[in-house]
């Protein structure tokens, strides 16, 4: 029987919705996080004026694992770099960072909340690293942070594993659990069913549910709105879909859809004019393209499509055959 407790209509006003801007973090995977200071400061101001609830600055990646010379500063999100942009952040918008299981030194690099401008730590994990994710969640909770957890590549996981993961995570101190379509392979009907599954368990434990969609099949926005209608409340988006490979749900589409009057698309449009258009003109590539469509259809990681694009290949049919052989 369908769970209608959280269900909304397209015209619903939903004050519990939170928009999370992931432009720097997911977009940083396109340019190795080499954003100009002006880009970051203008994005911060645009998000504030647009009514965005959280702005994710990037990763808390371990400097022992990643060469700081090969990446921009938002790969590491030192608190001093965030403060240079937000000061004491005396605004309604909260600051987020992502801690990737196995790629961060959370005990060393994530300071107590009282000493940091960060409000929310988003933990990224695969199904098989849930225990390690819970360790980070509990550490960050004790330090005073809000926490969310992104269960990545959910389209590759079986139902029993998803059920077990949701139970384990909901018994932790995490506040929100994310449905993540890492490969952009899910369709709205699947997102509808998964949203119901996540919400059923989350409601039992008093948790929230979020969605992070990828646009391989031009469904990131459709899947996000489907999740909203089912009752999912934390919504990830990036300006002009700027993100790894095919990108994400576009902020301007999402803000134009939401009925809460606090959201305002105008500052994002101005930011696109000033920063996104020149970024595209500079040759930086992201967004929907045939190679990403093919990996999405076949439920495969986009790394092969990213390499295809880097090599400036155009033999789409041959690439499709290569993907089929690797299935």
PDB file of C-alpha atoms in Angstrom, residues 26-245:
ATOM      1  CA  UNK A  26      30.428  18.553  -7.722  1.00  0.00           C
ATOM      2  CA  UNK A  27      31.610  21.231 -10.156  1.00  0.00           C
ATOM      3  CA  UNK A  28      35.093  20.937  -8.728  1.00  0.00           C
ATOM      4  CA  UNK A  29      35.269  17.449 -10.199  1.00  0.00           C
ATOM      5  CA  UNK A  30      35.213  19.126 -13.635  1.00  0.00           C
ATOM      6  CA  UNK A  31      38.099  21.575 -13.117  1.00  0.00           C
ATOM      7  CA  UNK A  32      39.999  20.002 -10.181  1.00  0.00           C
ATOM      8  CA  UNK A  33      38.528  22.692  -7.907  1.00  0.00           C
ATOM      9  CA  UNK A  34      40.412  25.571  -9.517  1.00  0.00           C
ATOM     10  CA  UNK A  35      37.713  28.207  -9.095  1.00  0.00           C
ATOM     11  CA  UNK A  36      38.653  31.867  -8.844  1.00  0.00           C
ATOM     12  CA  UNK A  37      38.041  33.643  -5.546  1.00  0.00           C
ATOM     13  CA  UNK A  38      35.622  35.948  -7.347  1.00  0.00           C
ATOM     14  CA  UNK A  39      33.617  32.975  -8.619  1.00  0.00           C
ATOM     15  CA  UNK A  40      33.301  31.534  -5.105  1.00  0.00           C
ATOM     16  CA  UNK A  41      32.437  34.832  -3.414  1.00  0.00           C
ATOM     17  CA  UNK A  42      29.858  35.701  -6.059  1.00  0.00           C
ATOM     18  CA  UNK A  43      28.311  32.238  -5.804  1.00  0.00           C
ATOM     19  CA  UNK A  44      28.077  32.615  -2.026  1.00  0.00           C
ATOM     20  CA  UNK A  45      26.285  35.951  -2.378  1.00  0.00           C
ATOM     21  CA  UNK A  46      24.018  34.663  -5.154  1.00  0.00           C
ATOM     22  CA  UNK A  47      22.973  31.675  -3.067  1.00  0.00           C
ATOM     23  CA  UNK A  48      22.169  33.882  -0.094  1.00  0.00           C
ATOM     24  CA  UNK A  49      20.023  36.182  -2.219  1.00  0.00           C
ATOM     25  CA  UNK A  50      18.344  33.188  -3.904  1.00  0.00           C
ATOM     26  CA  UNK A  51      17.276  31.768  -0.542  1.00  0.00           C
ATOM     27  CA  UNK A  52      19.425  28.638  -0.805  1.00  0.00           C
ATOM     28  CA  UNK A  53      19.570  26.835   2.542  1.00  0.00           C
ATOM     29  CA  UNK A  54      23.036  25.236   2.386  1.00  0.00           C
ATOM     30  CA  UNK A  55      26.126  25.893   0.270  1.00  0.00           C
ATOM     31  CA  UNK A  56      28.579  23.019  -0.019  1.00  0.00           C
ATOM     32  CA  UNK A  57      32.128  24.327  -0.481  1.00  0.00           C
ATOM     33  CA  UNK A  58      33.893  21.100  -1.391  1.00  0.00           C
ATOM     34  CA  UNK A  59      35.614  18.105   0.138  1.00  0.00           C
ATOM     35  CA  UNK A  60      37.531  17.630   3.361  1.00  0.00           C
ATOM     36  CA  UNK A  61      40.033  15.476   1.473  1.00  0.00           C
ATOM     37  CA  UNK A  62      43.164  14.168   3.133  1.00  0.00           C
ATOM     38  CA  UNK A  63      46.316  16.060   2.172  1.00  0.00           C
ATOM     39  CA  UNK A  64      48.242  12.868   2.832  1.00  0.00           C
ATOM     40  CA  UNK A  65      46.334  11.150   0.038  1.00  0.00           C
ATOM     41  CA  UNK A  66      45.965  13.996  -2.479  1.00  0.00           C
ATOM     42  CA  UNK A  67      48.685  16.319  -3.767  1.00  0.00           C
ATOM     43  CA  UNK A  68      47.698  19.871  -2.845  1.00  0.00           C
ATOM     44  CA  UNK A  69      49.607  21.150  -5.902  1.00  0.00           C
ATOM     45  CA  UNK A  70      47.279  19.264  -8.252  1.00  0.00           C
ATOM     46  CA  UNK A  71      44.005  20.619  -6.881  1.00  0.00           C
ATOM     47  CA  UNK A  72      42.374  23.887  -5.967  1.00  0.00           C
ATOM     48  CA  UNK A  73      41.714  24.688  -2.312  1.00  0.00           C
ATOM     49  CA  UNK A  74      38.092  23.466  -2.356  1.00  0.00           C
ATOM     50  CA  UNK A  75      39.339  19.904  -2.606  1.00  0.00           C
ATOM     51  CA  UNK A  76      40.446  20.348   1.014  1.00  0.00           C
ATOM     52  CA  UNK A  77      38.200  23.116   2.408  1.00  0.00           C
ATOM     53  CA  UNK A  78      40.519  24.479   5.077  1.00  0.00           C
ATOM     54  CA  UNK A  79      38.475  26.499   7.539  1.00  0.00           C
ATOM     55  CA  UNK A  80      40.617  29.573   6.917  1.00  0.00           C
ATOM     56  CA  UNK A  81      39.759  29.462   3.202  1.00  0.00           C
ATOM     57  CA  UNK A  82      36.045  29.195   3.944  1.00  0.00           C
ATOM     58  CA  UNK A  83      36.255  32.072   6.426  1.00  0.00           C
ATOM     59  CA  UNK A  84      37.940  34.218   3.771  1.00  0.00           C
ATOM     60  CA  UNK A  85      34.684  33.965   1.833  1.00  0.00           C
ATOM     61  CA  UNK A  86      31.983  33.843   4.517  1.00  0.00           C
ATOM     62  CA  UNK A  87      33.559  35.602   7.520  1.00  0.00           C
ATOM     63  CA  UNK A  88      31.338  34.670  10.465  1.00  0.00           C
ATOM     64  CA  UNK A  89      28.520  33.880   7.991  1.00  0.00           C
ATOM     65  CA  UNK A  90      25.870  35.961   9.708  1.00  0.00           C
ATOM     66  CA  UNK A  91      23.236  34.826   7.228  1.00  0.00           C
ATOM     67  CA  UNK A  92      20.385  32.299   7.120  1.00  0.00           C
ATOM     68  CA  UNK A  93      22.358  30.072   4.742  1.00  0.00           C
ATOM     69  CA  UNK A  94      24.445  27.311   6.316  1.00  0.00           C
ATOM     70  CA  UNK A  95      27.870  26.078   5.170  1.00  0.00           C
ATOM     71  CA  UNK A  96      28.514  22.447   4.244  1.00  0.00           C
ATOM     72  CA  UNK A  97      31.493  20.262   3.322  1.00  0.00           C
ATOM     73  CA  UNK A  98      31.737  16.625   2.217  1.00  0.00           C
ATOM     74  CA  UNK A  99      33.789  13.923   3.895  1.00  0.00           C
ATOM     75  CA  UNK A 100      34.348  10.958   1.584  1.00  0.00           C
ATOM     76  CA  UNK A 101      34.783   7.656   3.442  1.00  0.00           C
ATOM     77  CA  UNK A 102      38.355   6.423   3.015  1.00  0.00           C
ATOM     78  CA  UNK A 103      39.569   9.712   1.539  1.00  0.00           C
ATOM     79  CA  UNK A 104      39.552  12.020   4.528  1.00  0.00           C
ATOM     80  CA  UNK A 105      41.240  12.326   7.903  1.00  0.00           C
ATOM     81  CA  UNK A 106      38.135  13.426   9.793  1.00  0.00           C
ATOM     82  CA  UNK A 107      39.653  13.175  13.259  1.00  0.00           C
ATOM     83  CA  UNK A 108      42.429  15.588  12.312  1.00  0.00           C
ATOM     84  CA  UNK A 109      40.880  17.847   9.679  1.00  0.00           C
ATOM     85  CA  UNK A 110      37.332  18.333  10.957  1.00  0.00           C
ATOM     86  CA  UNK A 111      37.636  20.609  13.970  1.00  0.00           C
ATOM     87  CA  UNK A 112      34.980  21.041  16.672  1.00  0.00           C
ATOM     88  CA  UNK A 113      32.018  23.061  15.384  1.00  0.00           C
ATOM     89  CA  UNK A 114      32.750  25.926  17.798  1.00  0.00           C
ATOM     90  CA  UNK A 115      36.069  26.490  15.992  1.00  0.00           C
ATOM     91  CA  UNK A 116      34.752  26.180  12.427  1.00  0.00           C
ATOM     92  CA  UNK A 117      32.525  28.135  10.006  1.00  0.00           C
ATOM     93  CA  UNK A 118      31.051  24.817   8.804  1.00  0.00           C
ATOM     94  CA  UNK A 119      27.545  23.810   9.930  1.00  0.00           C
ATOM     95  CA  UNK A 120      26.934  20.568   8.066  1.00  0.00           C
ATOM     96  CA  UNK A 121      29.220  17.641   7.255  1.00  0.00           C
ATOM     97  CA  UNK A 122      27.954  15.437   4.416  1.00  0.00           C
ATOM     98  CA  UNK A 123      29.388  11.930   4.537  1.00  0.00           C
ATOM     99  CA  UNK A 124      29.691  10.022   1.239  1.00  0.00           C
ATOM    100  CA  UNK A 125      29.771   6.238   1.391  1.00  0.00           C
ATOM    101  CA  UNK A 126      29.139   3.095  -0.575  1.00  0.00           C
ATOM    102  CA  UNK A 127      26.977   0.303   0.794  1.00  0.00           C
ATOM    103  CA  UNK A 128      30.025  -1.749   1.785  1.00  0.00           C
ATOM    104  CA  UNK A 129      31.575   1.075   3.844  1.00  0.00           C
ATOM    105  CA  UNK A 130      28.539   1.917   5.995  1.00  0.00           C
ATOM    106  CA  UNK A 131      30.321   1.059   9.311  1.00  0.00           C
ATOM    107  CA  UNK A 132      33.136   3.499   8.452  1.00  0.00           C
ATOM    108  CA  UNK A 133      30.541   6.130   7.521  1.00  0.00           C
ATOM    109  CA  UNK A 134      28.825   5.704  10.894  1.00  0.00           C
ATOM    110  CA  UNK A 135      32.159   6.272  12.628  1.00  0.00           C
ATOM    111  CA  UNK A 136      32.490   9.636  10.835  1.00  0.00           C
ATOM    112  CA  UNK A 137      28.853  10.513  11.531  1.00  0.00           C
ATOM    113  CA  UNK A 138      29.231   9.922  15.263  1.00  0.00           C
ATOM    114  CA  UNK A 139      32.518  11.820  15.421  1.00  0.00           C
ATOM    115  CA  UNK A 140      31.007  14.831  13.649  1.00  0.00           C
ATOM    116  CA  UNK A 141      27.870  14.748  15.786  1.00  0.00           C
ATOM    117  CA  UNK A 142      29.983  14.802  18.943  1.00  0.00           C
ATOM    118  CA  UNK A 143      31.876  17.776  17.530  1.00  0.00           C
ATOM    119  CA  UNK A 144      28.581  19.659  17.157  1.00  0.00           C
ATOM    120  CA  UNK A 145      27.803  19.383  13.426  1.00  0.00           C
ATOM    121  CA  UNK A 146      24.662  18.570  11.520  1.00  0.00           C
ATOM    122  CA  UNK A 147      25.242  15.470   9.422  1.00  0.00           C
ATOM    123  CA  UNK A 148      23.862  13.872   6.276  1.00  0.00           C
ATOM    124  CA  UNK A 149      24.944  10.681   4.553  1.00  0.00           C
ATOM    125  CA  UNK A 150      25.003   9.995   0.804  1.00  0.00           C
ATOM    126  CA  UNK A 151      24.673   6.311  -0.089  1.00  0.00           C
ATOM    127  CA  UNK A 152      26.338   6.357  -3.491  1.00  0.00           C
ATOM    128  CA  UNK A 153      25.708   4.155  -6.543  1.00  0.00           C
ATOM    129  CA  UNK A 154      22.392   2.977  -5.159  1.00  0.00           C
ATOM    130  CA  UNK A 155      21.372   1.762  -8.620  1.00  0.00           C
ATOM    131  CA  UNK A 156      24.003  -0.987  -8.287  1.00  0.00           C
ATOM    132  CA  UNK A 157      22.747  -2.213  -4.907  1.00  0.00           C
ATOM    133  CA  UNK A 158      20.215  -4.955  -4.236  1.00  0.00           C
ATOM    134  CA  UNK A 159      17.066  -4.438  -2.162  1.00  0.00           C
ATOM    135  CA  UNK A 160      18.254  -6.418   0.858  1.00  0.00           C
ATOM    136  CA  UNK A 161      21.480  -4.413   1.099  1.00  0.00           C
ATOM    137  CA  UNK A 162      19.592  -1.125   0.779  1.00  0.00           C
ATOM    138  CA  UNK A 163      17.162  -2.170   3.517  1.00  0.00           C
ATOM    139  CA  UNK A 164      20.011  -3.146   5.843  1.00  0.00           C
ATOM    140  CA  UNK A 165      21.912   0.070   5.114  1.00  0.00           C
ATOM    141  CA  UNK A 166      18.889   2.248   5.836  1.00  0.00           C
ATOM    142  CA  UNK A 167      18.260   0.511   9.153  1.00  0.00           C
ATOM    143  CA  UNK A 168      21.893   0.851  10.226  1.00  0.00           C
ATOM    144  CA  UNK A 169      22.142   4.504   9.236  1.00  0.00           C
ATOM    145  CA  UNK A 170      18.815   5.478  10.760  1.00  0.00           C
ATOM    146  CA  UNK A 171      19.963   4.023  14.072  1.00  0.00           C
ATOM    147  CA  UNK A 172      22.955   6.408  13.994  1.00  0.00           C
ATOM    148  CA  UNK A 173      22.865  10.105  14.889  1.00  0.00           C
ATOM    149  CA  UNK A 174      22.732  11.213  11.232  1.00  0.00           C
ATOM    150  CA  UNK A 175      20.034  13.767  10.440  1.00  0.00           C
ATOM    151  CA  UNK A 176      19.369  13.111   6.751  1.00  0.00           C
ATOM    152  CA  UNK A 177      19.894  10.140   4.431  1.00  0.00           C
ATOM    153  CA  UNK A 178      20.382  10.780   0.726  1.00  0.00           C
ATOM    154  CA  UNK A 179      19.132   8.798  -2.221  1.00  0.00           C
ATOM    155  CA  UNK A 180      21.978   9.193  -4.721  1.00  0.00           C
ATOM    156  CA  UNK A 181      21.682   8.366  -8.425  1.00  0.00           C
ATOM    157  CA  UNK A 182      25.442   8.336  -8.987  1.00  0.00           C
ATOM    158  CA  UNK A 183      25.279   6.961 -12.521  1.00  0.00           C
ATOM    159  CA  UNK A 184      22.210   8.886 -13.684  1.00  0.00           C
ATOM    160  CA  UNK A 185      20.544   5.576 -14.507  1.00  0.00           C
ATOM    161  CA  UNK A 186      17.321   5.842 -12.496  1.00  0.00           C
ATOM    162  CA  UNK A 187      13.926   6.715 -13.957  1.00  0.00           C
ATOM    163  CA  UNK A 188      11.165   8.619 -12.126  1.00  0.00           C
ATOM    164  CA  UNK A 189       9.222   5.433 -11.385  1.00  0.00           C
ATOM    165  CA  UNK A 190      12.304   3.955  -9.682  1.00  0.00           C
ATOM    166  CA  UNK A 191      12.954   7.183  -7.774  1.00  0.00           C
ATOM    167  CA  UNK A 192       9.327   7.161  -6.632  1.00  0.00           C
ATOM    168  CA  UNK A 193       9.665   3.647  -5.238  1.00  0.00           C
ATOM    169  CA  UNK A 194      13.063   4.276  -3.632  1.00  0.00           C
ATOM    170  CA  UNK A 195      11.837   7.542  -2.091  1.00  0.00           C
ATOM    171  CA  UNK A 196       8.968   5.647  -0.467  1.00  0.00           C
ATOM    172  CA  UNK A 197      11.406   3.040   0.856  1.00  0.00           C
ATOM    173  CA  UNK A 198      13.779   5.660   2.292  1.00  0.00           C
ATOM    174  CA  UNK A 199      10.958   7.724   3.785  1.00  0.00           C
ATOM    175  CA  UNK A 200       9.305   4.733   5.433  1.00  0.00           C
ATOM    176  CA  UNK A 201      12.455   3.881   7.374  1.00  0.00           C
ATOM    177  CA  UNK A 202      13.427   7.527   7.984  1.00  0.00           C
ATOM    178  CA  UNK A 203       9.995   8.381   9.400  1.00  0.00           C
ATOM    179  CA  UNK A 204      10.298   5.519  11.864  1.00  0.00           C
ATOM    180  CA  UNK A 205      13.493   7.032  13.281  1.00  0.00           C
ATOM    181  CA  UNK A 206      12.686  10.732  12.889  1.00  0.00           C
ATOM    182  CA  UNK A 207      15.153  11.320  10.032  1.00  0.00           C
ATOM    183  CA  UNK A 208      14.915  13.366   6.836  1.00  0.00           C
ATOM    184  CA  UNK A 209      15.573  12.144   3.283  1.00  0.00           C
ATOM    185  CA  UNK A 210      17.474  13.936   0.501  1.00  0.00           C
ATOM    186  CA  UNK A 211      18.135  13.351  -3.196  1.00  0.00           C
ATOM    187  CA  UNK A 212      21.265  13.889  -5.289  1.00  0.00           C
ATOM    188  CA  UNK A 213      20.589  13.297  -8.990  1.00  0.00           C
ATOM    189  CA  UNK A 214      22.806  13.115 -12.067  1.00  0.00           C
ATOM    190  CA  UNK A 215      21.689  14.151 -15.530  1.00  0.00           C
ATOM    191  CA  UNK A 216      22.948  11.357 -17.806  1.00  0.00           C
ATOM    192  CA  UNK A 217      19.478  10.770 -19.234  1.00  0.00           C
ATOM    193  CA  UNK A 218      18.235  14.351 -18.784  1.00  0.00           C
ATOM    194  CA  UNK A 219      16.235  13.190 -15.763  1.00  0.00           C
ATOM    195  CA  UNK A 220      18.000  14.896 -12.838  1.00  0.00           C
ATOM    196  CA  UNK A 221      15.309  17.583 -12.531  1.00  0.00           C
ATOM    197  CA  UNK A 222      12.438  15.160 -13.201  1.00  0.00           C
ATOM    198  CA  UNK A 223      13.775  12.704 -10.624  1.00  0.00           C
ATOM    199  CA  UNK A 224      14.269  15.483  -8.076  1.00  0.00           C
ATOM    200  CA  UNK A 225      10.721  16.785  -8.505  1.00  0.00           C
ATOM    201  CA  UNK A 226       9.383  13.228  -8.287  1.00  0.00           C
ATOM    202  CA  UNK A 227      11.189  12.830  -4.965  1.00  0.00           C
ATOM    203  CA  UNK A 228       9.804  16.174  -3.762  1.00  0.00           C
ATOM    204  CA  UNK A 229       6.255  15.068  -4.509  1.00  0.00           C
ATOM    205  CA  UNK A 230       6.818  11.866  -2.506  1.00  0.00           C
ATOM    206  CA  UNK A 231       8.058  13.889   0.499  1.00  0.00           C
ATOM    207  CA  UNK A 232      11.861  14.048   0.147  1.00  0.00           C
ATOM    208  CA  UNK A 233      12.993  17.371   1.601  1.00  0.00           C
ATOM    209  CA  UNK A 234      16.762  17.892   1.081  1.00  0.00           C
ATOM    210  CA  UNK A 235      17.380  18.707  -2.580  1.00  0.00           C
ATOM    211  CA  UNK A 236      20.846  18.935  -4.162  1.00  0.00           C
ATOM    212  CA  UNK A 237      21.409  21.161  -7.183  1.00  0.00           C
ATOM    213  CA  UNK A 238      24.205  22.928  -9.052  1.00  0.00           C
ATOM    214  CA  UNK A 239      24.120  26.145 -11.058  1.00  0.00           C
ATOM    215  CA  UNK A 240      23.613  25.323 -14.753  1.00  0.00           C
ATOM    216  CA  UNK A 241      24.053  21.659 -13.826  1.00  0.00           C
ATOM    217  CA  UNK A 242      27.807  22.204 -13.266  1.00  0.00           C
ATOM    218  CA  UNK A 243      29.099  18.878 -12.017  1.00  0.00           C
ATOM    219  CA  UNK A 244      31.028  15.730 -12.815  1.00  0.00           C
ATOM    220  CA  UNK A 245      30.441  14.562 -16.377  1.00  0.00           C
TER     221      UNK A 245
END
